[in-house]
XYZ file of C-alpha atoms in Angstrom:
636
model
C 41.612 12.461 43.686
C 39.479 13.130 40.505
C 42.592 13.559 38.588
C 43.523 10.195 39.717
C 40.220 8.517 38.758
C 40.166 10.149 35.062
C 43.768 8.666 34.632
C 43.133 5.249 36.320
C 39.807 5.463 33.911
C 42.215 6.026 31.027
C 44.781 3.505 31.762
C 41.939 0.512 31.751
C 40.884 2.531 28.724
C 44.120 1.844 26.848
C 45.221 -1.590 28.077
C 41.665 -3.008 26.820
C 42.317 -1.087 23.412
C 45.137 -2.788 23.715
C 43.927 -6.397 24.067
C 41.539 -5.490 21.371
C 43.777 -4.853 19.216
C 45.783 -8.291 19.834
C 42.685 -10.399 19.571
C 42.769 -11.303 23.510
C 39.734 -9.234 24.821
C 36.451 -11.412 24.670
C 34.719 -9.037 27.112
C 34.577 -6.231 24.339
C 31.010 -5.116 24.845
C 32.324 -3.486 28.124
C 34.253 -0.963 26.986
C 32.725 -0.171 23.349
C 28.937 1.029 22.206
C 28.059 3.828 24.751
C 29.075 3.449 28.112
C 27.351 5.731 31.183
C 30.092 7.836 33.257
C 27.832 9.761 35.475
C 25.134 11.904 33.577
C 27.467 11.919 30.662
C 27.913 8.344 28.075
C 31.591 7.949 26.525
C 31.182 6.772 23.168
C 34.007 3.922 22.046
C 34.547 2.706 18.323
C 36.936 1.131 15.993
C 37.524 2.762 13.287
C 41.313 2.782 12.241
C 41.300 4.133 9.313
C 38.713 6.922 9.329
C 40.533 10.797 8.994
C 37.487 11.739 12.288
C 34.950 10.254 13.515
C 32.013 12.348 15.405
C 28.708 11.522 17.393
C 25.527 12.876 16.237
C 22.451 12.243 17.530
C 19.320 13.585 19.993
C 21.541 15.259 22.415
C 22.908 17.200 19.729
C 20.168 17.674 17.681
C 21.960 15.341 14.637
C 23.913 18.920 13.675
C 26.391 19.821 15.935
C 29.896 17.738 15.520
C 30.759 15.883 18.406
C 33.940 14.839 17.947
C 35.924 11.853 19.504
C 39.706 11.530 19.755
C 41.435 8.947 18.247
C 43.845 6.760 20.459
C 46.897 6.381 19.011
C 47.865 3.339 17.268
C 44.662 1.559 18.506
C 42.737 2.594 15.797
C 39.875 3.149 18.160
C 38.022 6.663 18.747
C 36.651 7.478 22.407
C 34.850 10.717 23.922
C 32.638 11.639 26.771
C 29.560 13.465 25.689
C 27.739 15.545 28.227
C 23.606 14.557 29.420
C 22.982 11.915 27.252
C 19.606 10.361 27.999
C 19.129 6.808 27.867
C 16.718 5.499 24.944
C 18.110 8.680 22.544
C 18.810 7.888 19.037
C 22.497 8.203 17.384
C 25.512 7.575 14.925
C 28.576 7.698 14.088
C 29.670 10.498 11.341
C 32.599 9.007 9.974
C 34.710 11.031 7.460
C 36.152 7.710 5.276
C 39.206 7.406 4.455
C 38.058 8.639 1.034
C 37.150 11.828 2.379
C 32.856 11.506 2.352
C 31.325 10.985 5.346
C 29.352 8.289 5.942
C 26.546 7.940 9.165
C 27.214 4.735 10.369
C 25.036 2.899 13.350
C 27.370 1.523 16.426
C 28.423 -1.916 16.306
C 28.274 -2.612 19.466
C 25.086 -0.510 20.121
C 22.925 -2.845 22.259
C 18.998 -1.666 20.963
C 18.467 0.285 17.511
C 15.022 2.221 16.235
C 12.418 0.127 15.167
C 12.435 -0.202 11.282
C 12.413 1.729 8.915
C 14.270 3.614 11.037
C 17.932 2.148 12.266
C 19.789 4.632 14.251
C 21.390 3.198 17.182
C 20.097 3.804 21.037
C 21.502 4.685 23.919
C 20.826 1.872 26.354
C 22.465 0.179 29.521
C 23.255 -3.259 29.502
C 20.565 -4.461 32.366
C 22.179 -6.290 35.715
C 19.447 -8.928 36.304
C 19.056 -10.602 39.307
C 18.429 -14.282 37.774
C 16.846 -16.765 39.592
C 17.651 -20.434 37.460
C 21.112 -21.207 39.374
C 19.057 -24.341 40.055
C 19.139 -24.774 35.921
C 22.648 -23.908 35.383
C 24.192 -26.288 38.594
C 22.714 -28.943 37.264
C 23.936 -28.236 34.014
C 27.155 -27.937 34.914
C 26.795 -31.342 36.688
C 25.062 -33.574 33.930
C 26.910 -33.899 30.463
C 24.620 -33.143 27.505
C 26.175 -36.168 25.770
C 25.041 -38.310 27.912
C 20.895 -36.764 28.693
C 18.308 -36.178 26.107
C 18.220 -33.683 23.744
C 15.367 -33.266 21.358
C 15.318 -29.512 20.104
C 12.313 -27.456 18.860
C 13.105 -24.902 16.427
C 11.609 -21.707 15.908
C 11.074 -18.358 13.839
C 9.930 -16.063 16.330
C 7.552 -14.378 14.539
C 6.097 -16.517 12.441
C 5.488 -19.568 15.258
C 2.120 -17.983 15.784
C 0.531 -14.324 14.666
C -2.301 -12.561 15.823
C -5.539 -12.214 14.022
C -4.539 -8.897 12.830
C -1.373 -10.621 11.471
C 0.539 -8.815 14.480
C 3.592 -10.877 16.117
C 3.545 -12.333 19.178
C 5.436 -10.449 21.393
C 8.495 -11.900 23.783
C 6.261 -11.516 27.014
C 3.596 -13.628 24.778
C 5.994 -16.079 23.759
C 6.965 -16.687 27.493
C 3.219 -17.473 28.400
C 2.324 -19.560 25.434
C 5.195 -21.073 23.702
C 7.098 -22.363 26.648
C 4.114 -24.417 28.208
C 3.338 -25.593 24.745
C 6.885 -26.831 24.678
C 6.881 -28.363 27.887
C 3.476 -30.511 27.197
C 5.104 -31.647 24.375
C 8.294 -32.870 25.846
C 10.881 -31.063 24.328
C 14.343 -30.541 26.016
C 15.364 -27.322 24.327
C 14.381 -24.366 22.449
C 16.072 -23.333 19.294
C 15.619 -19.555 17.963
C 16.482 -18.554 14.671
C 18.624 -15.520 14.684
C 16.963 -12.728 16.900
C 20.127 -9.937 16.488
C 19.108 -7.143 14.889
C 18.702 -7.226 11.108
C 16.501 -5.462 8.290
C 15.041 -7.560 6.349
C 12.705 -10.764 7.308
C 13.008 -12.339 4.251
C 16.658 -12.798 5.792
C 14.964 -14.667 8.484
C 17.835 -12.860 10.533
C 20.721 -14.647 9.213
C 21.877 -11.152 7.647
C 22.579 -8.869 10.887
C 23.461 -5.645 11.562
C 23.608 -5.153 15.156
C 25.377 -8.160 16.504
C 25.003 -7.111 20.090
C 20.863 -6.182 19.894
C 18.224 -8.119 20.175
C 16.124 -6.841 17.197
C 13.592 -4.144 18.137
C 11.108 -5.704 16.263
C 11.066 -8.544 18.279
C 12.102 -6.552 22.089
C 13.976 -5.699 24.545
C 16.760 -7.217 25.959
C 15.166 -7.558 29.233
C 11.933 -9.516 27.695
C 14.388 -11.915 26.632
C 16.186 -11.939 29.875
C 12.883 -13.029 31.302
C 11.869 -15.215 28.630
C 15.487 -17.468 28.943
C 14.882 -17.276 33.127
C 11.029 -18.775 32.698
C 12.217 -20.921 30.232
C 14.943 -22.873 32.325
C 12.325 -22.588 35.651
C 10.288 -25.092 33.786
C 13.180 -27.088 32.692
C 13.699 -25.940 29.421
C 16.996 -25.291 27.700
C 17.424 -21.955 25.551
C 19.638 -21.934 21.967
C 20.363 -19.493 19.590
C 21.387 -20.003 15.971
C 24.782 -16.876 15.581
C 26.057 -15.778 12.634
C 29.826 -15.211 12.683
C 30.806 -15.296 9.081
C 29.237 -12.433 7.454
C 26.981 -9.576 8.016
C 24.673 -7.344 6.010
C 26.052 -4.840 3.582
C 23.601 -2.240 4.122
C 25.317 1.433 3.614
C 24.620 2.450 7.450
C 26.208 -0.901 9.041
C 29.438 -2.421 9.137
C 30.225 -2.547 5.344
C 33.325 -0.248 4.648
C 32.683 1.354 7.713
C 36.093 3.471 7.624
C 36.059 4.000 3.805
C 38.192 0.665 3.494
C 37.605 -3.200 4.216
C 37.475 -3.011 7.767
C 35.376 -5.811 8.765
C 35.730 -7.397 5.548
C 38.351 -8.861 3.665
C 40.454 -6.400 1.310
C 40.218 -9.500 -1.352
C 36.735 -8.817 -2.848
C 36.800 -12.630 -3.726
C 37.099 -13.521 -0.096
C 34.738 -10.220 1.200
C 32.095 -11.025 -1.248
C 29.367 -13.538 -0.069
C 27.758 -13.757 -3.600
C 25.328 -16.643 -2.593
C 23.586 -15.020 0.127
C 24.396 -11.255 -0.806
C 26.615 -10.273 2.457
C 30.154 -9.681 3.165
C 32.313 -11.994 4.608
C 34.396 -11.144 7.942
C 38.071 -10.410 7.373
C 38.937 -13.712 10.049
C 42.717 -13.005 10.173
C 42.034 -9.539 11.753
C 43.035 -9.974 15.660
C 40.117 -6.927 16.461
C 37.494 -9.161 14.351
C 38.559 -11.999 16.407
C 37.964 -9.773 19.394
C 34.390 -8.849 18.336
C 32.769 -11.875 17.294
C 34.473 -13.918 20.124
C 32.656 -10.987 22.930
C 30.008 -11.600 20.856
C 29.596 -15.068 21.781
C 30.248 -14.664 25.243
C 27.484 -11.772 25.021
C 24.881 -14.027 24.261
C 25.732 -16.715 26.432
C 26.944 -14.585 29.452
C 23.750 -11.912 29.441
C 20.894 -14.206 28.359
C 21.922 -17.561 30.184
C 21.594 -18.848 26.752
C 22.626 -22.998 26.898
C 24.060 -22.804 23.772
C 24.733 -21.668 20.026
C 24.111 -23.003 16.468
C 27.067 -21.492 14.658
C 25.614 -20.859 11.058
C 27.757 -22.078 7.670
C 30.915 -23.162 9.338
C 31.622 -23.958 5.861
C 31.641 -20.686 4.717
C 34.368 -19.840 7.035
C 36.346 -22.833 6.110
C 36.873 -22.741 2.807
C 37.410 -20.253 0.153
C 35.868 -21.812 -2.729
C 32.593 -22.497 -0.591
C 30.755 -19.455 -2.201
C 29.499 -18.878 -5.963
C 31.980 -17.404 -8.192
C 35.649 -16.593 -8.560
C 38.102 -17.659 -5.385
C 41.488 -17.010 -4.406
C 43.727 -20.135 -3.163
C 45.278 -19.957 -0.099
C 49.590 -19.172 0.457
C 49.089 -22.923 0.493
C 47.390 -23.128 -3.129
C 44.603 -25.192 -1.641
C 41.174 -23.673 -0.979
C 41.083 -24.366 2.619
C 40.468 -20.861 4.566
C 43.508 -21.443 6.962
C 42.706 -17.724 9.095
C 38.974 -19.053 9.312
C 40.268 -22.258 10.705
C 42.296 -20.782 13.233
C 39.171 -18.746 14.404
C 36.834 -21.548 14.450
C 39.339 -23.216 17.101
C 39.838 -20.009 19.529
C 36.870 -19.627 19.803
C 35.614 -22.586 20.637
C 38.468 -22.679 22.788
C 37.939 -19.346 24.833
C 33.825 -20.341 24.671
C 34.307 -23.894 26.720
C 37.289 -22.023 28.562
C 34.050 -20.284 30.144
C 31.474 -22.351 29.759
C 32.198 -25.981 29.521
C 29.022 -27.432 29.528
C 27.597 -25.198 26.981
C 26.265 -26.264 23.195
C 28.560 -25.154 20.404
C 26.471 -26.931 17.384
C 28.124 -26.499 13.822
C 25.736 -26.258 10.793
C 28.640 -27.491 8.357
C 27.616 -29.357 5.310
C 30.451 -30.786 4.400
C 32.741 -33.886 5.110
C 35.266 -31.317 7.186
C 36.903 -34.179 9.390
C 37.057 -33.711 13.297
C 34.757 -30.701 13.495
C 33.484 -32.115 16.877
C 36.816 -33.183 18.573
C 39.193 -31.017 20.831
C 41.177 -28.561 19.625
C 44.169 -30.420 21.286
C 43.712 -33.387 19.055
C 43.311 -31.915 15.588
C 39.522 -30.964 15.771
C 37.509 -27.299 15.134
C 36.267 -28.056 19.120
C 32.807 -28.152 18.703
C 30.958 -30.216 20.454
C 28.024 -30.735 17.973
C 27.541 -30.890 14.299
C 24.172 -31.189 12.436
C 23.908 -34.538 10.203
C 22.910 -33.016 7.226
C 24.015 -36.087 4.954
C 21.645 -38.276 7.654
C 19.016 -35.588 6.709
C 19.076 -35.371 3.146
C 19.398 -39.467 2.801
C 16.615 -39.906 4.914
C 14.004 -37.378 3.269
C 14.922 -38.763 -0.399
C 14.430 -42.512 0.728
C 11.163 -41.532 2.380
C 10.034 -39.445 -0.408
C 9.941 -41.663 -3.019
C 7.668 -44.479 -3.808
C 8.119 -47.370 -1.288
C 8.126 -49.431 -4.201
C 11.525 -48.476 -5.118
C 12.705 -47.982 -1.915
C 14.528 -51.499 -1.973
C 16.465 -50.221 -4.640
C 17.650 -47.310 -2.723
C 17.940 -49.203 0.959
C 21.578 -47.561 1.281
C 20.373 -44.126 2.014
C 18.729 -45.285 5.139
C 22.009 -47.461 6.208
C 24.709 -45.773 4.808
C 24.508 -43.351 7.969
C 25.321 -46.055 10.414
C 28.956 -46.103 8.530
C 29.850 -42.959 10.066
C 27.552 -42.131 12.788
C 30.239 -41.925 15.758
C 32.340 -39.977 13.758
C 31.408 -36.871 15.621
C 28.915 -36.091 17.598
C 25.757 -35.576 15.597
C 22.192 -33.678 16.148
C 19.882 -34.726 13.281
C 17.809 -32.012 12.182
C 14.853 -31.936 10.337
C 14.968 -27.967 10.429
C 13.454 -24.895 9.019
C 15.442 -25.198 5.387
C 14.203 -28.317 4.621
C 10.286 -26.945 4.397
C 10.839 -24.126 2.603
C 11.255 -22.302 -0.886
C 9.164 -25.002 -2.764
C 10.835 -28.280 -0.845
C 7.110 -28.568 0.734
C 6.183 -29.469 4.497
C 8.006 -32.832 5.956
C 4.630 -34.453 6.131
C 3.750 -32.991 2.215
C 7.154 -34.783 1.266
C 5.395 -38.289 2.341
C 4.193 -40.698 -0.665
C 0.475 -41.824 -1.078
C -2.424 -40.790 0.137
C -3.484 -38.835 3.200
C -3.636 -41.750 5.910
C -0.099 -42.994 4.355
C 1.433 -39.470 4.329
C 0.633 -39.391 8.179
C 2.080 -43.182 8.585
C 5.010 -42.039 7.069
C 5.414 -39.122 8.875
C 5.375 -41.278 11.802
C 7.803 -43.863 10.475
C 10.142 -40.985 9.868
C 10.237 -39.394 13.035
C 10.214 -42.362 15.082
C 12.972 -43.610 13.023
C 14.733 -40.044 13.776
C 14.156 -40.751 17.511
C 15.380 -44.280 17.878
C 18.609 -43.231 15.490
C 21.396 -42.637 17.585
C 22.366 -38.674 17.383
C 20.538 -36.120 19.175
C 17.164 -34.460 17.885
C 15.858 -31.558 16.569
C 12.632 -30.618 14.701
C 11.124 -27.480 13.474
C 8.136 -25.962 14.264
C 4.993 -27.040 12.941
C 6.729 -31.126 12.244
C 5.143 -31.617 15.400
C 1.504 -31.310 14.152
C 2.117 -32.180 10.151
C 1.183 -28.735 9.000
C 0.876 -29.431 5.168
C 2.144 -26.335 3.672
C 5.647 -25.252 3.634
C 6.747 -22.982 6.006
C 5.715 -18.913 4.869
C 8.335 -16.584 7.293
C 5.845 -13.858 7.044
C 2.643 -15.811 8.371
C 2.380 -17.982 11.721
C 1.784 -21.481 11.543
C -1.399 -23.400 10.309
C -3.229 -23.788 13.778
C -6.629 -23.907 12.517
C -4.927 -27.158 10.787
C -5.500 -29.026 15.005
C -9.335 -29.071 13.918
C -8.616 -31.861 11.783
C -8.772 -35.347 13.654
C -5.491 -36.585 11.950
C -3.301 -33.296 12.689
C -4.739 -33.301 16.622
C -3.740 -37.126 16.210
C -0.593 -36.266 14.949
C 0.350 -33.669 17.609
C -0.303 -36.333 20.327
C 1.855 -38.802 18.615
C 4.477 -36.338 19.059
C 3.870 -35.623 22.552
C 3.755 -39.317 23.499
C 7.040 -40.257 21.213
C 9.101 -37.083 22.846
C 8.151 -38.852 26.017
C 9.162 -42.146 25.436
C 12.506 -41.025 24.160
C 13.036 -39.289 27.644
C 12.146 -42.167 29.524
C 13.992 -44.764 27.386
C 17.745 -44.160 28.318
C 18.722 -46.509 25.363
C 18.057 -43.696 23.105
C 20.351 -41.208 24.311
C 22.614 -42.444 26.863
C 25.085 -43.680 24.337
C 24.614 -41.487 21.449
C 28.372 -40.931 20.547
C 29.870 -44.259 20.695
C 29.157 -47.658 18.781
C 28.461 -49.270 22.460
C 25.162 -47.134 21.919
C 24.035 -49.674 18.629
C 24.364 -52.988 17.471
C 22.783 -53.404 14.122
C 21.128 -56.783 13.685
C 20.015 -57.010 9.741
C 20.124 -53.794 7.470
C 20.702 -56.419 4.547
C 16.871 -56.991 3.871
C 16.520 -54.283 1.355
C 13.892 -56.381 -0.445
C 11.398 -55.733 2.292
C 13.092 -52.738 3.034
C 13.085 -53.891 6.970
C 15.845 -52.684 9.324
C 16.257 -54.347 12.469
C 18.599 -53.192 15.405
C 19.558 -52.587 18.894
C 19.477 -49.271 21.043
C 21.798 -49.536 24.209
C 22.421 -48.110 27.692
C 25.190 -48.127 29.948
C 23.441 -51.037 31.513
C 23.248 -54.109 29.916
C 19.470 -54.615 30.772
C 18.818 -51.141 29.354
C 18.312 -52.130 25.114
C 15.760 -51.590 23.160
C 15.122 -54.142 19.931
C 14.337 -51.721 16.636
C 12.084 -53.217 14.082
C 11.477 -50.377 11.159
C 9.218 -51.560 8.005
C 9.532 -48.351 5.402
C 7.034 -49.486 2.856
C 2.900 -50.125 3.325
C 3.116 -54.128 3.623
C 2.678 -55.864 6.604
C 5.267 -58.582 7.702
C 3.948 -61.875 9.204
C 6.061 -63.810 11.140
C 9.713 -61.938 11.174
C 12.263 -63.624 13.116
C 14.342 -61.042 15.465
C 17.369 -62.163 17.328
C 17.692 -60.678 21.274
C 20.887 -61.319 23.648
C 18.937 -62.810 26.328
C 16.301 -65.243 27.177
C 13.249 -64.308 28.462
C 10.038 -62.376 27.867
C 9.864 -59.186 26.299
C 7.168 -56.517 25.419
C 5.982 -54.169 22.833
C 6.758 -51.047 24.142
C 5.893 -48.472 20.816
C 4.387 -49.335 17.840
C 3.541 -46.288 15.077
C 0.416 -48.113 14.193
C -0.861 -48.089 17.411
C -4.785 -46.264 17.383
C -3.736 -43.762 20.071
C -1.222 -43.205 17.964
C -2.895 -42.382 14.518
C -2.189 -45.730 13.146
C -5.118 -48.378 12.759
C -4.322 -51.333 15.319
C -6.545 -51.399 18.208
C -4.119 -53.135 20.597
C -0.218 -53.756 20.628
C 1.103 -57.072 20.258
C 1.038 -59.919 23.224
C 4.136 -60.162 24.829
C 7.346 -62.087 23.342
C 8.807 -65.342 24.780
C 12.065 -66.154 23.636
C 13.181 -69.141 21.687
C 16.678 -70.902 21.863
C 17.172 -70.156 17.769
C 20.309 -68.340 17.201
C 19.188 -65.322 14.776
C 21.334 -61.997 13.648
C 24.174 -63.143 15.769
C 22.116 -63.703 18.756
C 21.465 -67.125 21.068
C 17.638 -66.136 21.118
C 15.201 -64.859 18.929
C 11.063 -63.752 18.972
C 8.741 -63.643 16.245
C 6.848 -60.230 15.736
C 4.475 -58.908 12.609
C 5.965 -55.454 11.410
C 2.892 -53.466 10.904
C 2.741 -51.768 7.287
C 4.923 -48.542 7.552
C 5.888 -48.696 10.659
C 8.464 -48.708 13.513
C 8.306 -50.733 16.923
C 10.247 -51.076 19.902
C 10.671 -54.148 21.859
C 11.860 -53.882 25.750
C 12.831 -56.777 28.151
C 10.562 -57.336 30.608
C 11.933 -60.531 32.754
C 15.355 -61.587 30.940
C 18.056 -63.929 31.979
C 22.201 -62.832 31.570
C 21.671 -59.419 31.820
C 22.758 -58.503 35.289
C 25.873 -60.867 34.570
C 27.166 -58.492 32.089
């Protein structure tokens, strides 16, 4: 009977080696790392071309050579040690290729040592018994595409520090940062990378365990928790991942056999000269293997409601990076292996977990990066809007005086803005290494900085795309972003910032309750521009739209300090309508003490419309203008 079980054991053994090997097994994290067998742990690791590989660690006292047996033709070594503990320290003593031996951590090791230490652990993966099937049923049930989805981005240790300069920990987070959220009104959480990784200066987009949360941050069950508490109070959880390269430190994945194993055997391609890394070999079937489990790791063990796949770009092309590139079979520069990858996994991913966010941070004009595989596209179903982003902060940073000369940034966007589905961010790279703070970017004085600031993100909100904002936006902290300090709180003492903060509270609010603003987001029915011609008075003027017909919102945006008497605005139907926001509103920050009176219609055909109303644009400012008793609309 036990000679049955150790072969059954070693059959599964081989025929997931075996998928590994062909780029088919997604569940990877299962069968490598350490893996408990009683009161002894069989070690798994790929390593194909590596003359022995051996574990060293607390059980052995780092000396004595534990040696694992390669599986032939798999390129993967495997062997039971006896009374391993759980939480001891170890690695893997690999004798390269080369003949040195190198000490290598476990890449699929699921905690490491604090640093400056970095051995792996031994650890379990934890069974949970999660309690937000309420939170994943309904998100199964309700398309994202069609429901609001304003995201709040954070560093996890610098969002707030102790006075000690001491991070927050996880269980701290949970009872501070997720109620902070939730009075605010945002829909989702977004954390920068939180896999292991050495260096914070990195701000975690160089990792080294890609399965471990980082120990500096901690444990994998915190997080568990942390996700769970989040979605019990409504709140989605996303994680920016980092598939395209990793950290070269000595005792990670670089040449971990003595030859480019992870990375490409070109050292054009496995060099990542901009950001110091190397690059994942993506036509390798086992890499495809590993990042792919990867994935599912995050999303499968932390409930996680989606991932913001970092430089998609620099898996797409082979000139993307500083330096000297070599051209595809092809001759073009187009990274045909990284393509491929891009699509299976997005493909396995939404195989899984359909209604799951797959965001792309690509920076190019890559065409159909958010359509389905099946018709040409990379499959997300998100990219961020960076052209939107870097338009829209150089039109609002300059002098509104010469904004009419430059009205095109603002309205060029509205040219391609259903040609994929976009998320416009206003994220953590924008306010930071010397760029300044968003509300630091603003032109003129204090009062006008904060005006702007308001014009800006209301004009983010009521632009169709979904939302996203990093921390510390939400209160107009004035200097940029420092990774190594928390946020300026103290900052909420002054009137304007505590001003500021509610402004963002109330606009995050209105944007939920308005479906105009995010029912439509991905389809021209969603907008019907009525004047972005009047670049003299640099005044845009359009409509927001719900499934509906009675569900609209009119859009008047004035981008520089002058107010505007008397500005006709066509409507589609007669009526009466109301003032529903207005950025210059007291409450608000702004200076008006009352909104206007409401709007009667008048039978003077304006923008392409039978009817029209006269408003005043307050200086630097956005309003919103709802029906309140129309005529037509329940005919459409």
């Amino acid at each position: 009977m036990v000679q049955n079980e150790k072969e059954l054991k070693e059959k599964r053994l081989k025929e997931a080696l075996y998928l590994f090997n062909h780029g088919e097994y997604f569940d990877s994290y299962y069968t490598f790392g350490n893996k408990r067998e009683g009161e002894n742990v069989r070690f798994t690791v790929w390593a194909p071309e590596a003359c022995a590989v051996a574990v060293v660690g607390d059980f052995n006292d780092w000396e004595e050579n534990t040696l694992l047996e390669k599986i032939a033709e798999t390129g993967c070594w495997t062997g039971v040690v006896p009374q391993v503990e759980e939480g001891q320290c170890y690695k893997y003593k690999v004798t390269q290729v080369t003949g040195e031996v190198a000490y290598k951590i476990d890449p699929y090791a699921l905690e490491f040592e604090v640093r400056p230490n970095d051995a792996s652990i031994v650890k379990e993966l934890p069974q949970k018994n999660w309690k937000d099937g309420g939170w994943l049923s309904a998100r199964k049930r309700w398309p994202i595409y069609q429901r609001p989805l304003n995201i709040y981005e954070v560093h996890l240790s610098s969002w707030k520090q102790h006075d000690d300069g001491s991070w927050y920990t996880i269980p701290e987070l949970q009872e501070e940062l997720i109620p902070y959220v939730k009075e605010l009104g945002f829909t989702h959480i977004e954390f920068m990378p939180v896999m292991e990784h050495p260096l914070d200066a990195s701000w975690g987009y160089q990792t080294t365990g890609f399965f471990a949360l980082s120990s500096k941050y901690g444990t994998i069950e915190e997080f568990q928790d942390f996700v769970e508490a989040a979605h019990l109070e409504g709140i989605g959880i996303i994680m920016d991942w980092v598939p395209g390269h990793f950290n070269r430190n000595d005792y990670g994945l670089a040449y971990f056999d003595g030859t480019p194993q992870f990375e490409y055997a070109d050292p054009n391609r496995a060099n990542n000269n901009r950001w110091g890394t190397l690059n994942f070999d993506l036509s390798k079937k086992e890499i495809h293997s590993f990042l792919i489990s990867n994935a599912l790791f995050w999303i499968e063990t932390f409930h996680l409601d989606g991932l913001r796949v970092d430089a998609v770009s620099n898996m797409l092309y082979r000139d993307y990076d500083e330096g000297e590139w070599s051209p595809n079979e092809k001759g073009g520069n187009e990274n045909l292996e990284g393509i491929d990858f891009i699509k299976k996994l997005n493909t396995i991913v939404f195989s899984r977990h359909p209604s799951i966010i797959m965001a792309a941070e690509e920076s190019t004009s890559w065409k159909k990066v958010t359509k389905p595989v099946s018709d040409g596209g990379l499959g997300f179903n998100y990219k961020w809007n960076m052209g939107w982003m870097n338009d829209t902060l150089r039109f609002f940073e300059m002098d509104p005086l010469y904004r009419k000369d430059h009205f095109n940034l603002l309205t060029f966007s509205f040219m391609y803005a259903f040609n994929e589905n976009f998320i416009l961010p206003f994220s953590h790279d924008e306010v930071v290494h010397g760029k300044k703070s968003l509300m630091h970017k603003m032109h003129g004085d204090r009062y006008n900085q904060f005006a702007g600031l308001r014009t800006l993100k209301t004009y983010q909100m009521f632009h169709p795309g979904k939302k996203l904002n990093f921390m510390g936006n939400e209160f107009g902290q004035f200097l940029e972003w420092k990774f190594a300090e928390g946020l300026e709180w103290e900052s909420l003492e002054d009137e304007m910032n505590a001003q500021h903060l509610a402004f963002t509270k109330a606009l995050n609010q209105f944007y939920k309750e308005y479906r105009a603003l995010w029912e439509l987001d991905h389809t021209m029915e969603g907008i019907e521009i009525l004047d972005a011609d009047n670049k003299e008075e640099s005044v845009l003027l359009f409509l927001r739209k719900g499934k509906k017909p009675r569900d609209f919102l009119v859009i008047c945006c004035n981008f520089t300090p002058v107010e505007r008497q008397n500005v006709r605005v066509g409507v589609p139907f007669r009526g009466l309508y109301e003032e529903v926001w207005n950025t210059e509103l007291e409450q608000l920050g702004g200076t008006w003490t009352k909104g206007q009176e409401n709007f009667n219609t008048e039978t003077i055909e304006k923008h392409k419309q039978a009817y029209s109303i006269e408003v005043i644009l307050p200086a630097l400012s956005v309003i919103a203008i709802a029906p309140k008793y129309v005529y037509g609309a329940a005919k459409k």
